[in-house]
Amino acid sequence: QVQLVESGGGLVQAGGSLRLSCAASGRTSSSFAMGWFRQAPGKERDFVAAISRSGGSTYYSSAVKGRFTISRDNAKITLYLQMNSLKPEDTAVYYCAARSPRYNSGSDRFRDYDYWGQGTQVTVSS
């Protein structure tokens, strides 16, 4: 089993920045393709960004491309999401997720992920 724990959420004004972290523990002898998703109240869980096992390939939703940056530190087994130019519509619970080690690439489909964190709240005030 793999455990994922997010941190770094909080309240920020529009135009501000936050950096989310996701620490992995447990069966982490292999790296994982990983991703970030978010869910606003009353809405479905939406894809935000994904990264390959090596970190060489990244993918973003159109809503965040150019403002958010996904990265990873495989030595620390930690995933990051740098969020800049935040907007009120970015308000949501943000989840990190990991795919089975069988897969090298990230995915924009939440069903492709096997492990999930508990989420961290991000609130952007106008």
JSON list of C-alpha atoms in Angstrom, two decimals:
[
{"chain": "A", "resi": 1, "resn": "GLN", "atom": "CA", "xyz": [0.00, 0.00, 0.00]},
{"chain": "A", "resi": 2, "resn": "VAL", "atom": "CA", "xyz": [0.97, 3.60, -0.59]},
{"chain": "A", "resi": 3, "resn": "GLN", "atom": "CA", "xyz": [-0.05, 6.50, 1.61]},
{"chain": "A", "resi": 4, "resn": "LEU", "atom": "CA", "xyz": [-0.23, 10.03, 0.26]},
{"chain": "A", "resi": 5, "resn": "VAL", "atom": "CA", "xyz": [-0.45, 13.11, 2.48]},
{"chain": "A", "resi": 6, "resn": "GLU", "atom": "CA", "xyz": [-1.05, 16.57, 1.05]},
{"chain": "A", "resi": 7, "resn": "SER", "atom": "CA", "xyz": [-0.09, 19.83, 2.71]},
{"chain": "A", "resi": 8, "resn": "GLY", "atom": "CA", "xyz": [0.24, 23.50, 1.87]},
{"chain": "A", "resi": 9, "resn": "GLY", "atom": "CA", "xyz": [-3.35, 24.49, 1.35]},
{"chain": "A", "resi": 10, "resn": "GLY", "atom": "CA", "xyz": [-4.85, 27.62, 2.85]},
{"chain": "A", "resi": 11, "resn": "LEU", "atom": "CA", "xyz": [-6.52, 30.94, 2.24]},
{"chain": "A", "resi": 12, "resn": "VAL", "atom": "CA", "xyz": [-4.99, 33.35, -0.27]},
{"chain": "A", "resi": 13, "resn": "GLN", "atom": "CA", "xyz": [-6.13, 36.46, -2.09]},
{"chain": "A", "resi": 14, "resn": "ALA", "atom": "CA", "xyz": [-6.73, 36.44, -5.81]},
{"chain": "A", "resi": 15, "resn": "GLY", "atom": "CA", "xyz": [-3.45, 36.88, -7.67]},
{"chain": "A", "resi": 16, "resn": "GLY", "atom": "CA", "xyz": [-1.49, 35.18, -4.91]},
{"chain": "A", "resi": 17, "resn": "SER", "atom": "CA", "xyz": [0.44, 31.94, -4.85]},
{"chain": "A", "resi": 18, "resn": "LEU", "atom": "CA", "xyz": [0.47, 28.68, -2.93]},
{"chain": "A", "resi": 19, "resn": "ARG", "atom": "CA", "xyz": [2.65, 25.59, -3.11]},
{"chain": "A", "resi": 20, "resn": "LEU", "atom": "CA", "xyz": [1.08, 22.23, -2.39]},
{"chain": "A", "resi": 21, "resn": "SER", "atom": "CA", "xyz": [3.12, 19.20, -1.39]},
{"chain": "A", "resi": 22, "resn": "CYS", "atom": "CA", "xyz": [2.25, 15.52, -1.40]},
{"chain": "A", "resi": 23, "resn": "ALA", "atom": "CA", "xyz": [4.46, 13.13, 0.54]},
{"chain": "A", "resi": 24, "resn": "ALA", "atom": "CA", "xyz": [4.34, 9.43, -0.29]},
{"chain": "A", "resi": 25, "resn": "SER", "atom": "CA", "xyz": [5.10, 6.62, 2.13]},
{"chain": "A", "resi": 26, "resn": "GLY", "atom": "CA", "xyz": [4.63, 2.87, 2.33]},
{"chain": "A", "resi": 27, "resn": "ARG", "atom": "CA", "xyz": [5.49, 0.73, -0.67]},
{"chain": "A", "resi": 28, "resn": "THR", "atom": "CA", "xyz": [7.49, 3.41, -2.45]},
{"chain": "A", "resi": 29, "resn": "SER", "atom": "CA", "xyz": [10.40, 1.32, -3.75]},
{"chain": "A", "resi": 30, "resn": "SER", "atom": "CA", "xyz": [9.16, 2.19, -7.23]},
{"chain": "A", "resi": 31, "resn": "SER", "atom": "CA", "xyz": [8.28, 5.68, -8.33]},
{"chain": "A", "resi": 32, "resn": "PHE", "atom": "CA", "xyz": [4.79, 6.41, -9.59]},
{"chain": "A", "resi": 33, "resn": "ALA", "atom": "CA", "xyz": [3.20, 8.53, -12.25]},
{"chain": "A", "resi": 34, "resn": "MET", "atom": "CA", "xyz": [1.23, 11.06, -10.22]},
{"chain": "A", "resi": 35, "resn": "GLY", "atom": "CA", "xyz": [-1.35, 13.75, -10.59]},
{"chain": "A", "resi": 36, "resn": "TRP", "atom": "CA", "xyz": [-3.30, 16.51, -8.92]},
{"chain": "A", "resi": 37, "resn": "PHE", "atom": "CA", "xyz": [-7.08, 16.76, -9.02]},
{"chain": "A", "resi": 38, "resn": "ARG", "atom": "CA", "xyz": [-9.47, 19.19, -7.40]},
{"chain": "A", "resi": 39, "resn": "GLN", "atom": "CA", "xyz": [-13.09, 19.15, -6.33]},
{"chain": "A", "resi": 40, "resn": "ALA", "atom": "CA", "xyz": [-15.22, 22.18, -5.60]},
{"chain": "A", "resi": 41, "resn": "PRO", "atom": "CA", "xyz": [-18.45, 21.87, -3.58]},
{"chain": "A", "resi": 42, "resn": "GLY", "atom": "CA", "xyz": [-21.21, 20.30, -5.65]},
{"chain": "A", "resi": 43, "resn": "LYS", "atom": "CA", "xyz": [-18.90, 19.58, -8.58]},
{"chain": "A", "resi": 44, "resn": "GLU", "atom": "CA", "xyz": [-17.08, 16.58, -9.93]},
{"chain": "A", "resi": 45, "resn": "ARG", "atom": "CA", "xyz": [-13.42, 15.87, -9.27]},
{"chain": "A", "resi": 46, "resn": "ASP", "atom": "CA", "xyz": [-11.47, 17.58, -12.06]},
{"chain": "A", "resi": 47, "resn": "PHE", "atom": "CA", "xyz": [-8.02, 16.96, -13.43]},
{"chain": "A", "resi": 48, "resn": "VAL", "atom": "CA", "xyz": [-5.43, 19.64, -12.72]},
{"chain": "A", "resi": 49, "resn": "ALA", "atom": "CA", "xyz": [-2.00, 18.30, -13.66]},
{"chain": "A", "resi": 50, "resn": "ALA", "atom": "CA", "xyz": [-0.04, 15.09, -14.02]},
{"chain": "A", "resi": 51, "resn": "ILE", "atom": "CA", "xyz": [3.58, 14.03, -14.22]},
{"chain": "A", "resi": 52, "resn": "SER", "atom": "CA", "xyz": [5.35, 10.92, -15.46]},
{"chain": "A", "resi": 53, "resn": "ARG", "atom": "CA", "xyz": [7.36, 8.58, -13.26]},
{"chain": "A", "resi": 54, "resn": "SER", "atom": "CA", "xyz": [10.63, 10.20, -14.31]},
{"chain": "A", "resi": 55, "resn": "GLY", "atom": "CA", "xyz": [9.26, 13.72, -14.16]},
{"chain": "A", "resi": 56, "resn": "GLY", "atom": "CA", "xyz": [10.17, 14.25, -17.78]},
{"chain": "A", "resi": 57, "resn": "SER", "atom": "CA", "xyz": [6.61, 14.71, -19.00]},
{"chain": "A", "resi": 58, "resn": "THR", "atom": "CA", "xyz": [3.94, 16.94, -17.55]},
{"chain": "A", "resi": 59, "resn": "TYR", "atom": "CA", "xyz": [0.31, 17.58, -18.46]},
{"chain": "A", "resi": 60, "resn": "TYR", "atom": "CA", "xyz": [-2.08, 20.35, -17.47]},
{"chain": "A", "resi": 61, "resn": "SER", "atom": "CA", "xyz": [-5.73, 21.16, -17.75]},
{"chain": "A", "resi": 62, "resn": "SER", "atom": "CA", "xyz": [-6.51, 24.17, -19.88]},
{"chain": "A", "resi": 63, "resn": "ALA", "atom": "CA", "xyz": [-7.86, 25.92, -16.79]},
{"chain": "A", "resi": 64, "resn": "VAL", "atom": "CA", "xyz": [-4.46, 26.00, -15.07]},
{"chain": "A", "resi": 65, "resn": "LYS", "atom": "CA", "xyz": [-1.92, 25.80, -17.87]},
{"chain": "A", "resi": 66, "resn": "GLY", "atom": "CA", "xyz": [0.52, 28.68, -17.64]},
{"chain": "A", "resi": 67, "resn": "ARG", "atom": "CA", "xyz": [-0.32, 29.36, -13.99]},
{"chain": "A", "resi": 68, "resn": "PHE", "atom": "CA", "xyz": [0.38, 26.05, -12.22]},
{"chain": "A", "resi": 69, "resn": "THR", "atom": "CA", "xyz": [3.51, 23.92, -12.31]},
{"chain": "A", "resi": 70, "resn": "ILE", "atom": "CA", "xyz": [3.69, 20.28, -11.28]},
{"chain": "A", "resi": 71, "resn": "SER", "atom": "CA", "xyz": [7.04, 18.83, -10.22]},
{"chain": "A", "resi": 72, "resn": "ARG", "atom": "CA", "xyz": [8.46, 15.99, -8.19]},
{"chain": "A", "resi": 73, "resn": "ASP", "atom": "CA", "xyz": [11.46, 15.09, -6.10]},
{"chain": "A", "resi": 74, "resn": "ASN", "atom": "CA", "xyz": [11.94, 11.35, -6.44]},
{"chain": "A", "resi": 75, "resn": "ALA", "atom": "CA", "xyz": [14.65, 11.30, -3.79]},
{"chain": "A", "resi": 76, "resn": "LYS", "atom": "CA", "xyz": [12.19, 12.74, -1.26]},
{"chain": "A", "resi": 77, "resn": "ILE", "atom": "CA", "xyz": [9.25, 10.87, -2.80]},
{"chain": "A", "resi": 78, "resn": "THR", "atom": "CA", "xyz": [7.33, 14.13, -2.87]},
{"chain": "A", "resi": 79, "resn": "LEU", "atom": "CA", "xyz": [5.05, 15.73, -5.43]},
{"chain": "A", "resi": 80, "resn": "TYR", "atom": "CA", "xyz": [4.53, 19.48, -5.70]},
{"chain": "A", "resi": 81, "resn": "LEU", "atom": "CA", "xyz": [2.06, 21.86, -7.26]},
{"chain": "A", "resi": 82, "resn": "GLN", "atom": "CA", "xyz": [3.14, 25.48, -7.53]},
{"chain": "A", "resi": 83, "resn": "MET", "atom": "CA", "xyz": [0.06, 27.62, -8.04]},
{"chain": "A", "resi": 84, "resn": "ASN", "atom": "CA", "xyz": [0.49, 31.21, -9.20]},
{"chain": "A", "resi": 85, "resn": "SER", "atom": "CA", "xyz": [-1.98, 33.92, -10.24]},
{"chain": "A", "resi": 86, "resn": "LEU", "atom": "CA", "xyz": [-4.69, 32.19, -8.27]},
{"chain": "A", "resi": 87, "resn": "LYS", "atom": "CA", "xyz": [-8.32, 32.95, -9.06]},
{"chain": "A", "resi": 88, "resn": "PRO", "atom": "CA", "xyz": [-11.46, 32.50, -6.96]},
{"chain": "A", "resi": 89, "resn": "GLU", "atom": "CA", "xyz": [-12.51, 29.69, -9.31]},
{"chain": "A", "resi": 90, "resn": "ASP", "atom": "CA", "xyz": [-9.44, 27.74, -8.19]},
{"chain": "A", "resi": 91, "resn": "THR", "atom": "CA", "xyz": [-11.10, 27.29, -4.79]},
{"chain": "A", "resi": 92, "resn": "ALA", "atom": "CA", "xyz": [-11.46, 23.56, -4.13]},
{"chain": "A", "resi": 93, "resn": "VAL", "atom": "CA", "xyz": [-10.13, 20.62, -2.20]},
{"chain": "A", "resi": 94, "resn": "TYR", "atom": "CA", "xyz": [-6.95, 19.50, -3.95]},
{"chain": "A", "resi": 95, "resn": "TYR", "atom": "CA", "xyz": [-6.03, 15.82, -4.04]},
{"chain": "A", "resi": 96, "resn": "CYS", "atom": "CA", "xyz": [-2.83, 14.13, -5.09]},
{"chain": "A", "resi": 97, "resn": "ALA", "atom": "CA", "xyz": [-2.97, 10.68, -6.62]},
{"chain": "A", "resi": 98, "resn": "ALA", "atom": "CA", "xyz": [-0.59, 7.97, -7.77]},
{"chain": "A", "resi": 99, "resn": "ARG", "atom": "CA", "xyz": [-0.90, 5.35, -10.47]},
{"chain": "A", "resi": 100, "resn": "SER", "atom": "CA", "xyz": [0.18, 1.74, -10.26]},
{"chain": "A", "resi": 101, "resn": "PRO", "atom": "CA", "xyz": [3.95, 1.33, -10.88]},
{"chain": "A", "resi": 102, "resn": "ARG", "atom": "CA", "xyz": [3.02, -0.49, -14.11]},
{"chain": "A", "resi": 103, "resn": "TYR", "atom": "CA", "xyz": [2.40, 2.87, -15.76]},
{"chain": "A", "resi": 104, "resn": "ASN", "atom": "CA", "xyz": [5.01, 5.43, -16.74]},
{"chain": "A", "resi": 105, "resn": "SER", "atom": "CA", "xyz": [2.72, 8.25, -17.82]},
{"chain": "A", "resi": 106, "resn": "GLY", "atom": "CA", "xyz": [0.29, 10.37, -15.90]},
{"chain": "A", "resi": 107, "resn": "SER", "atom": "CA", "xyz": [-3.36, 10.55, -16.85]},
{"chain": "A", "resi": 108, "resn": "ASP", "atom": "CA", "xyz": [-6.16, 13.09, -16.78]},
{"chain": "A", "resi": 109, "resn": "ARG", "atom": "CA", "xyz": [-8.73, 10.45, -15.73]},
{"chain": "A", "resi": 110, "resn": "PHE", "atom": "CA", "xyz": [-9.24, 9.99, -12.02]},
{"chain": "A", "resi": 111, "resn": "ARG", "atom": "CA", "xyz": [-10.17, 6.32, -12.56]},
{"chain": "A", "resi": 112, "resn": "ASP", "atom": "CA", "xyz": [-6.61, 5.64, -13.73]},
{"chain": "A", "resi": 113, "resn": "TYR", "atom": "CA", "xyz": [-5.21, 6.35, -10.27]},
{"chain": "A", "resi": 114, "resn": "ASP", "atom": "CA", "xyz": [-4.92, 3.74, -7.56]},
{"chain": "A", "resi": 115, "resn": "TYR", "atom": "CA", "xyz": [-3.89, 5.76, -4.52]},
{"chain": "A", "resi": 116, "resn": "TRP", "atom": "CA", "xyz": [-5.29, 9.03, -3.19]},
{"chain": "A", "resi": 117, "resn": "GLY", "atom": "CA", "xyz": [-4.49, 11.49, -0.46]},
{"chain": "A", "resi": 118, "resn": "GLN", "atom": "CA", "xyz": [-7.05, 12.94, 1.91]},
{"chain": "A", "resi": 119, "resn": "GLY", "atom": "CA", "xyz": [-7.06, 16.35, 0.25]},
{"chain": "A", "resi": 120, "resn": "THR", "atom": "CA", "xyz": [-6.09, 19.87, 1.24]},
{"chain": "A", "resi": 121, "resn": "GLN", "atom": "CA", "xyz": [-8.37, 22.90, 1.04]},
{"chain": "A", "resi": 122, "resn": "VAL", "atom": "CA", "xyz": [-7.41, 25.85, -1.13]},
{"chain": "A", "resi": 123, "resn": "THR", "atom": "CA", "xyz": [-9.55, 28.97, -0.83]},
{"chain": "A", "resi": 124, "resn": "VAL", "atom": "CA", "xyz": [-8.97, 32.00, -3.04]},
{"chain": "A", "resi": 125, "resn": "SER", "atom": "CA", "xyz": [-10.74, 35.19, -1.99]},
{"chain": "A", "resi": 126, "resn": "SER", "atom": "CA", "xyz": [-11.67, 37.90, -4.46]}
]
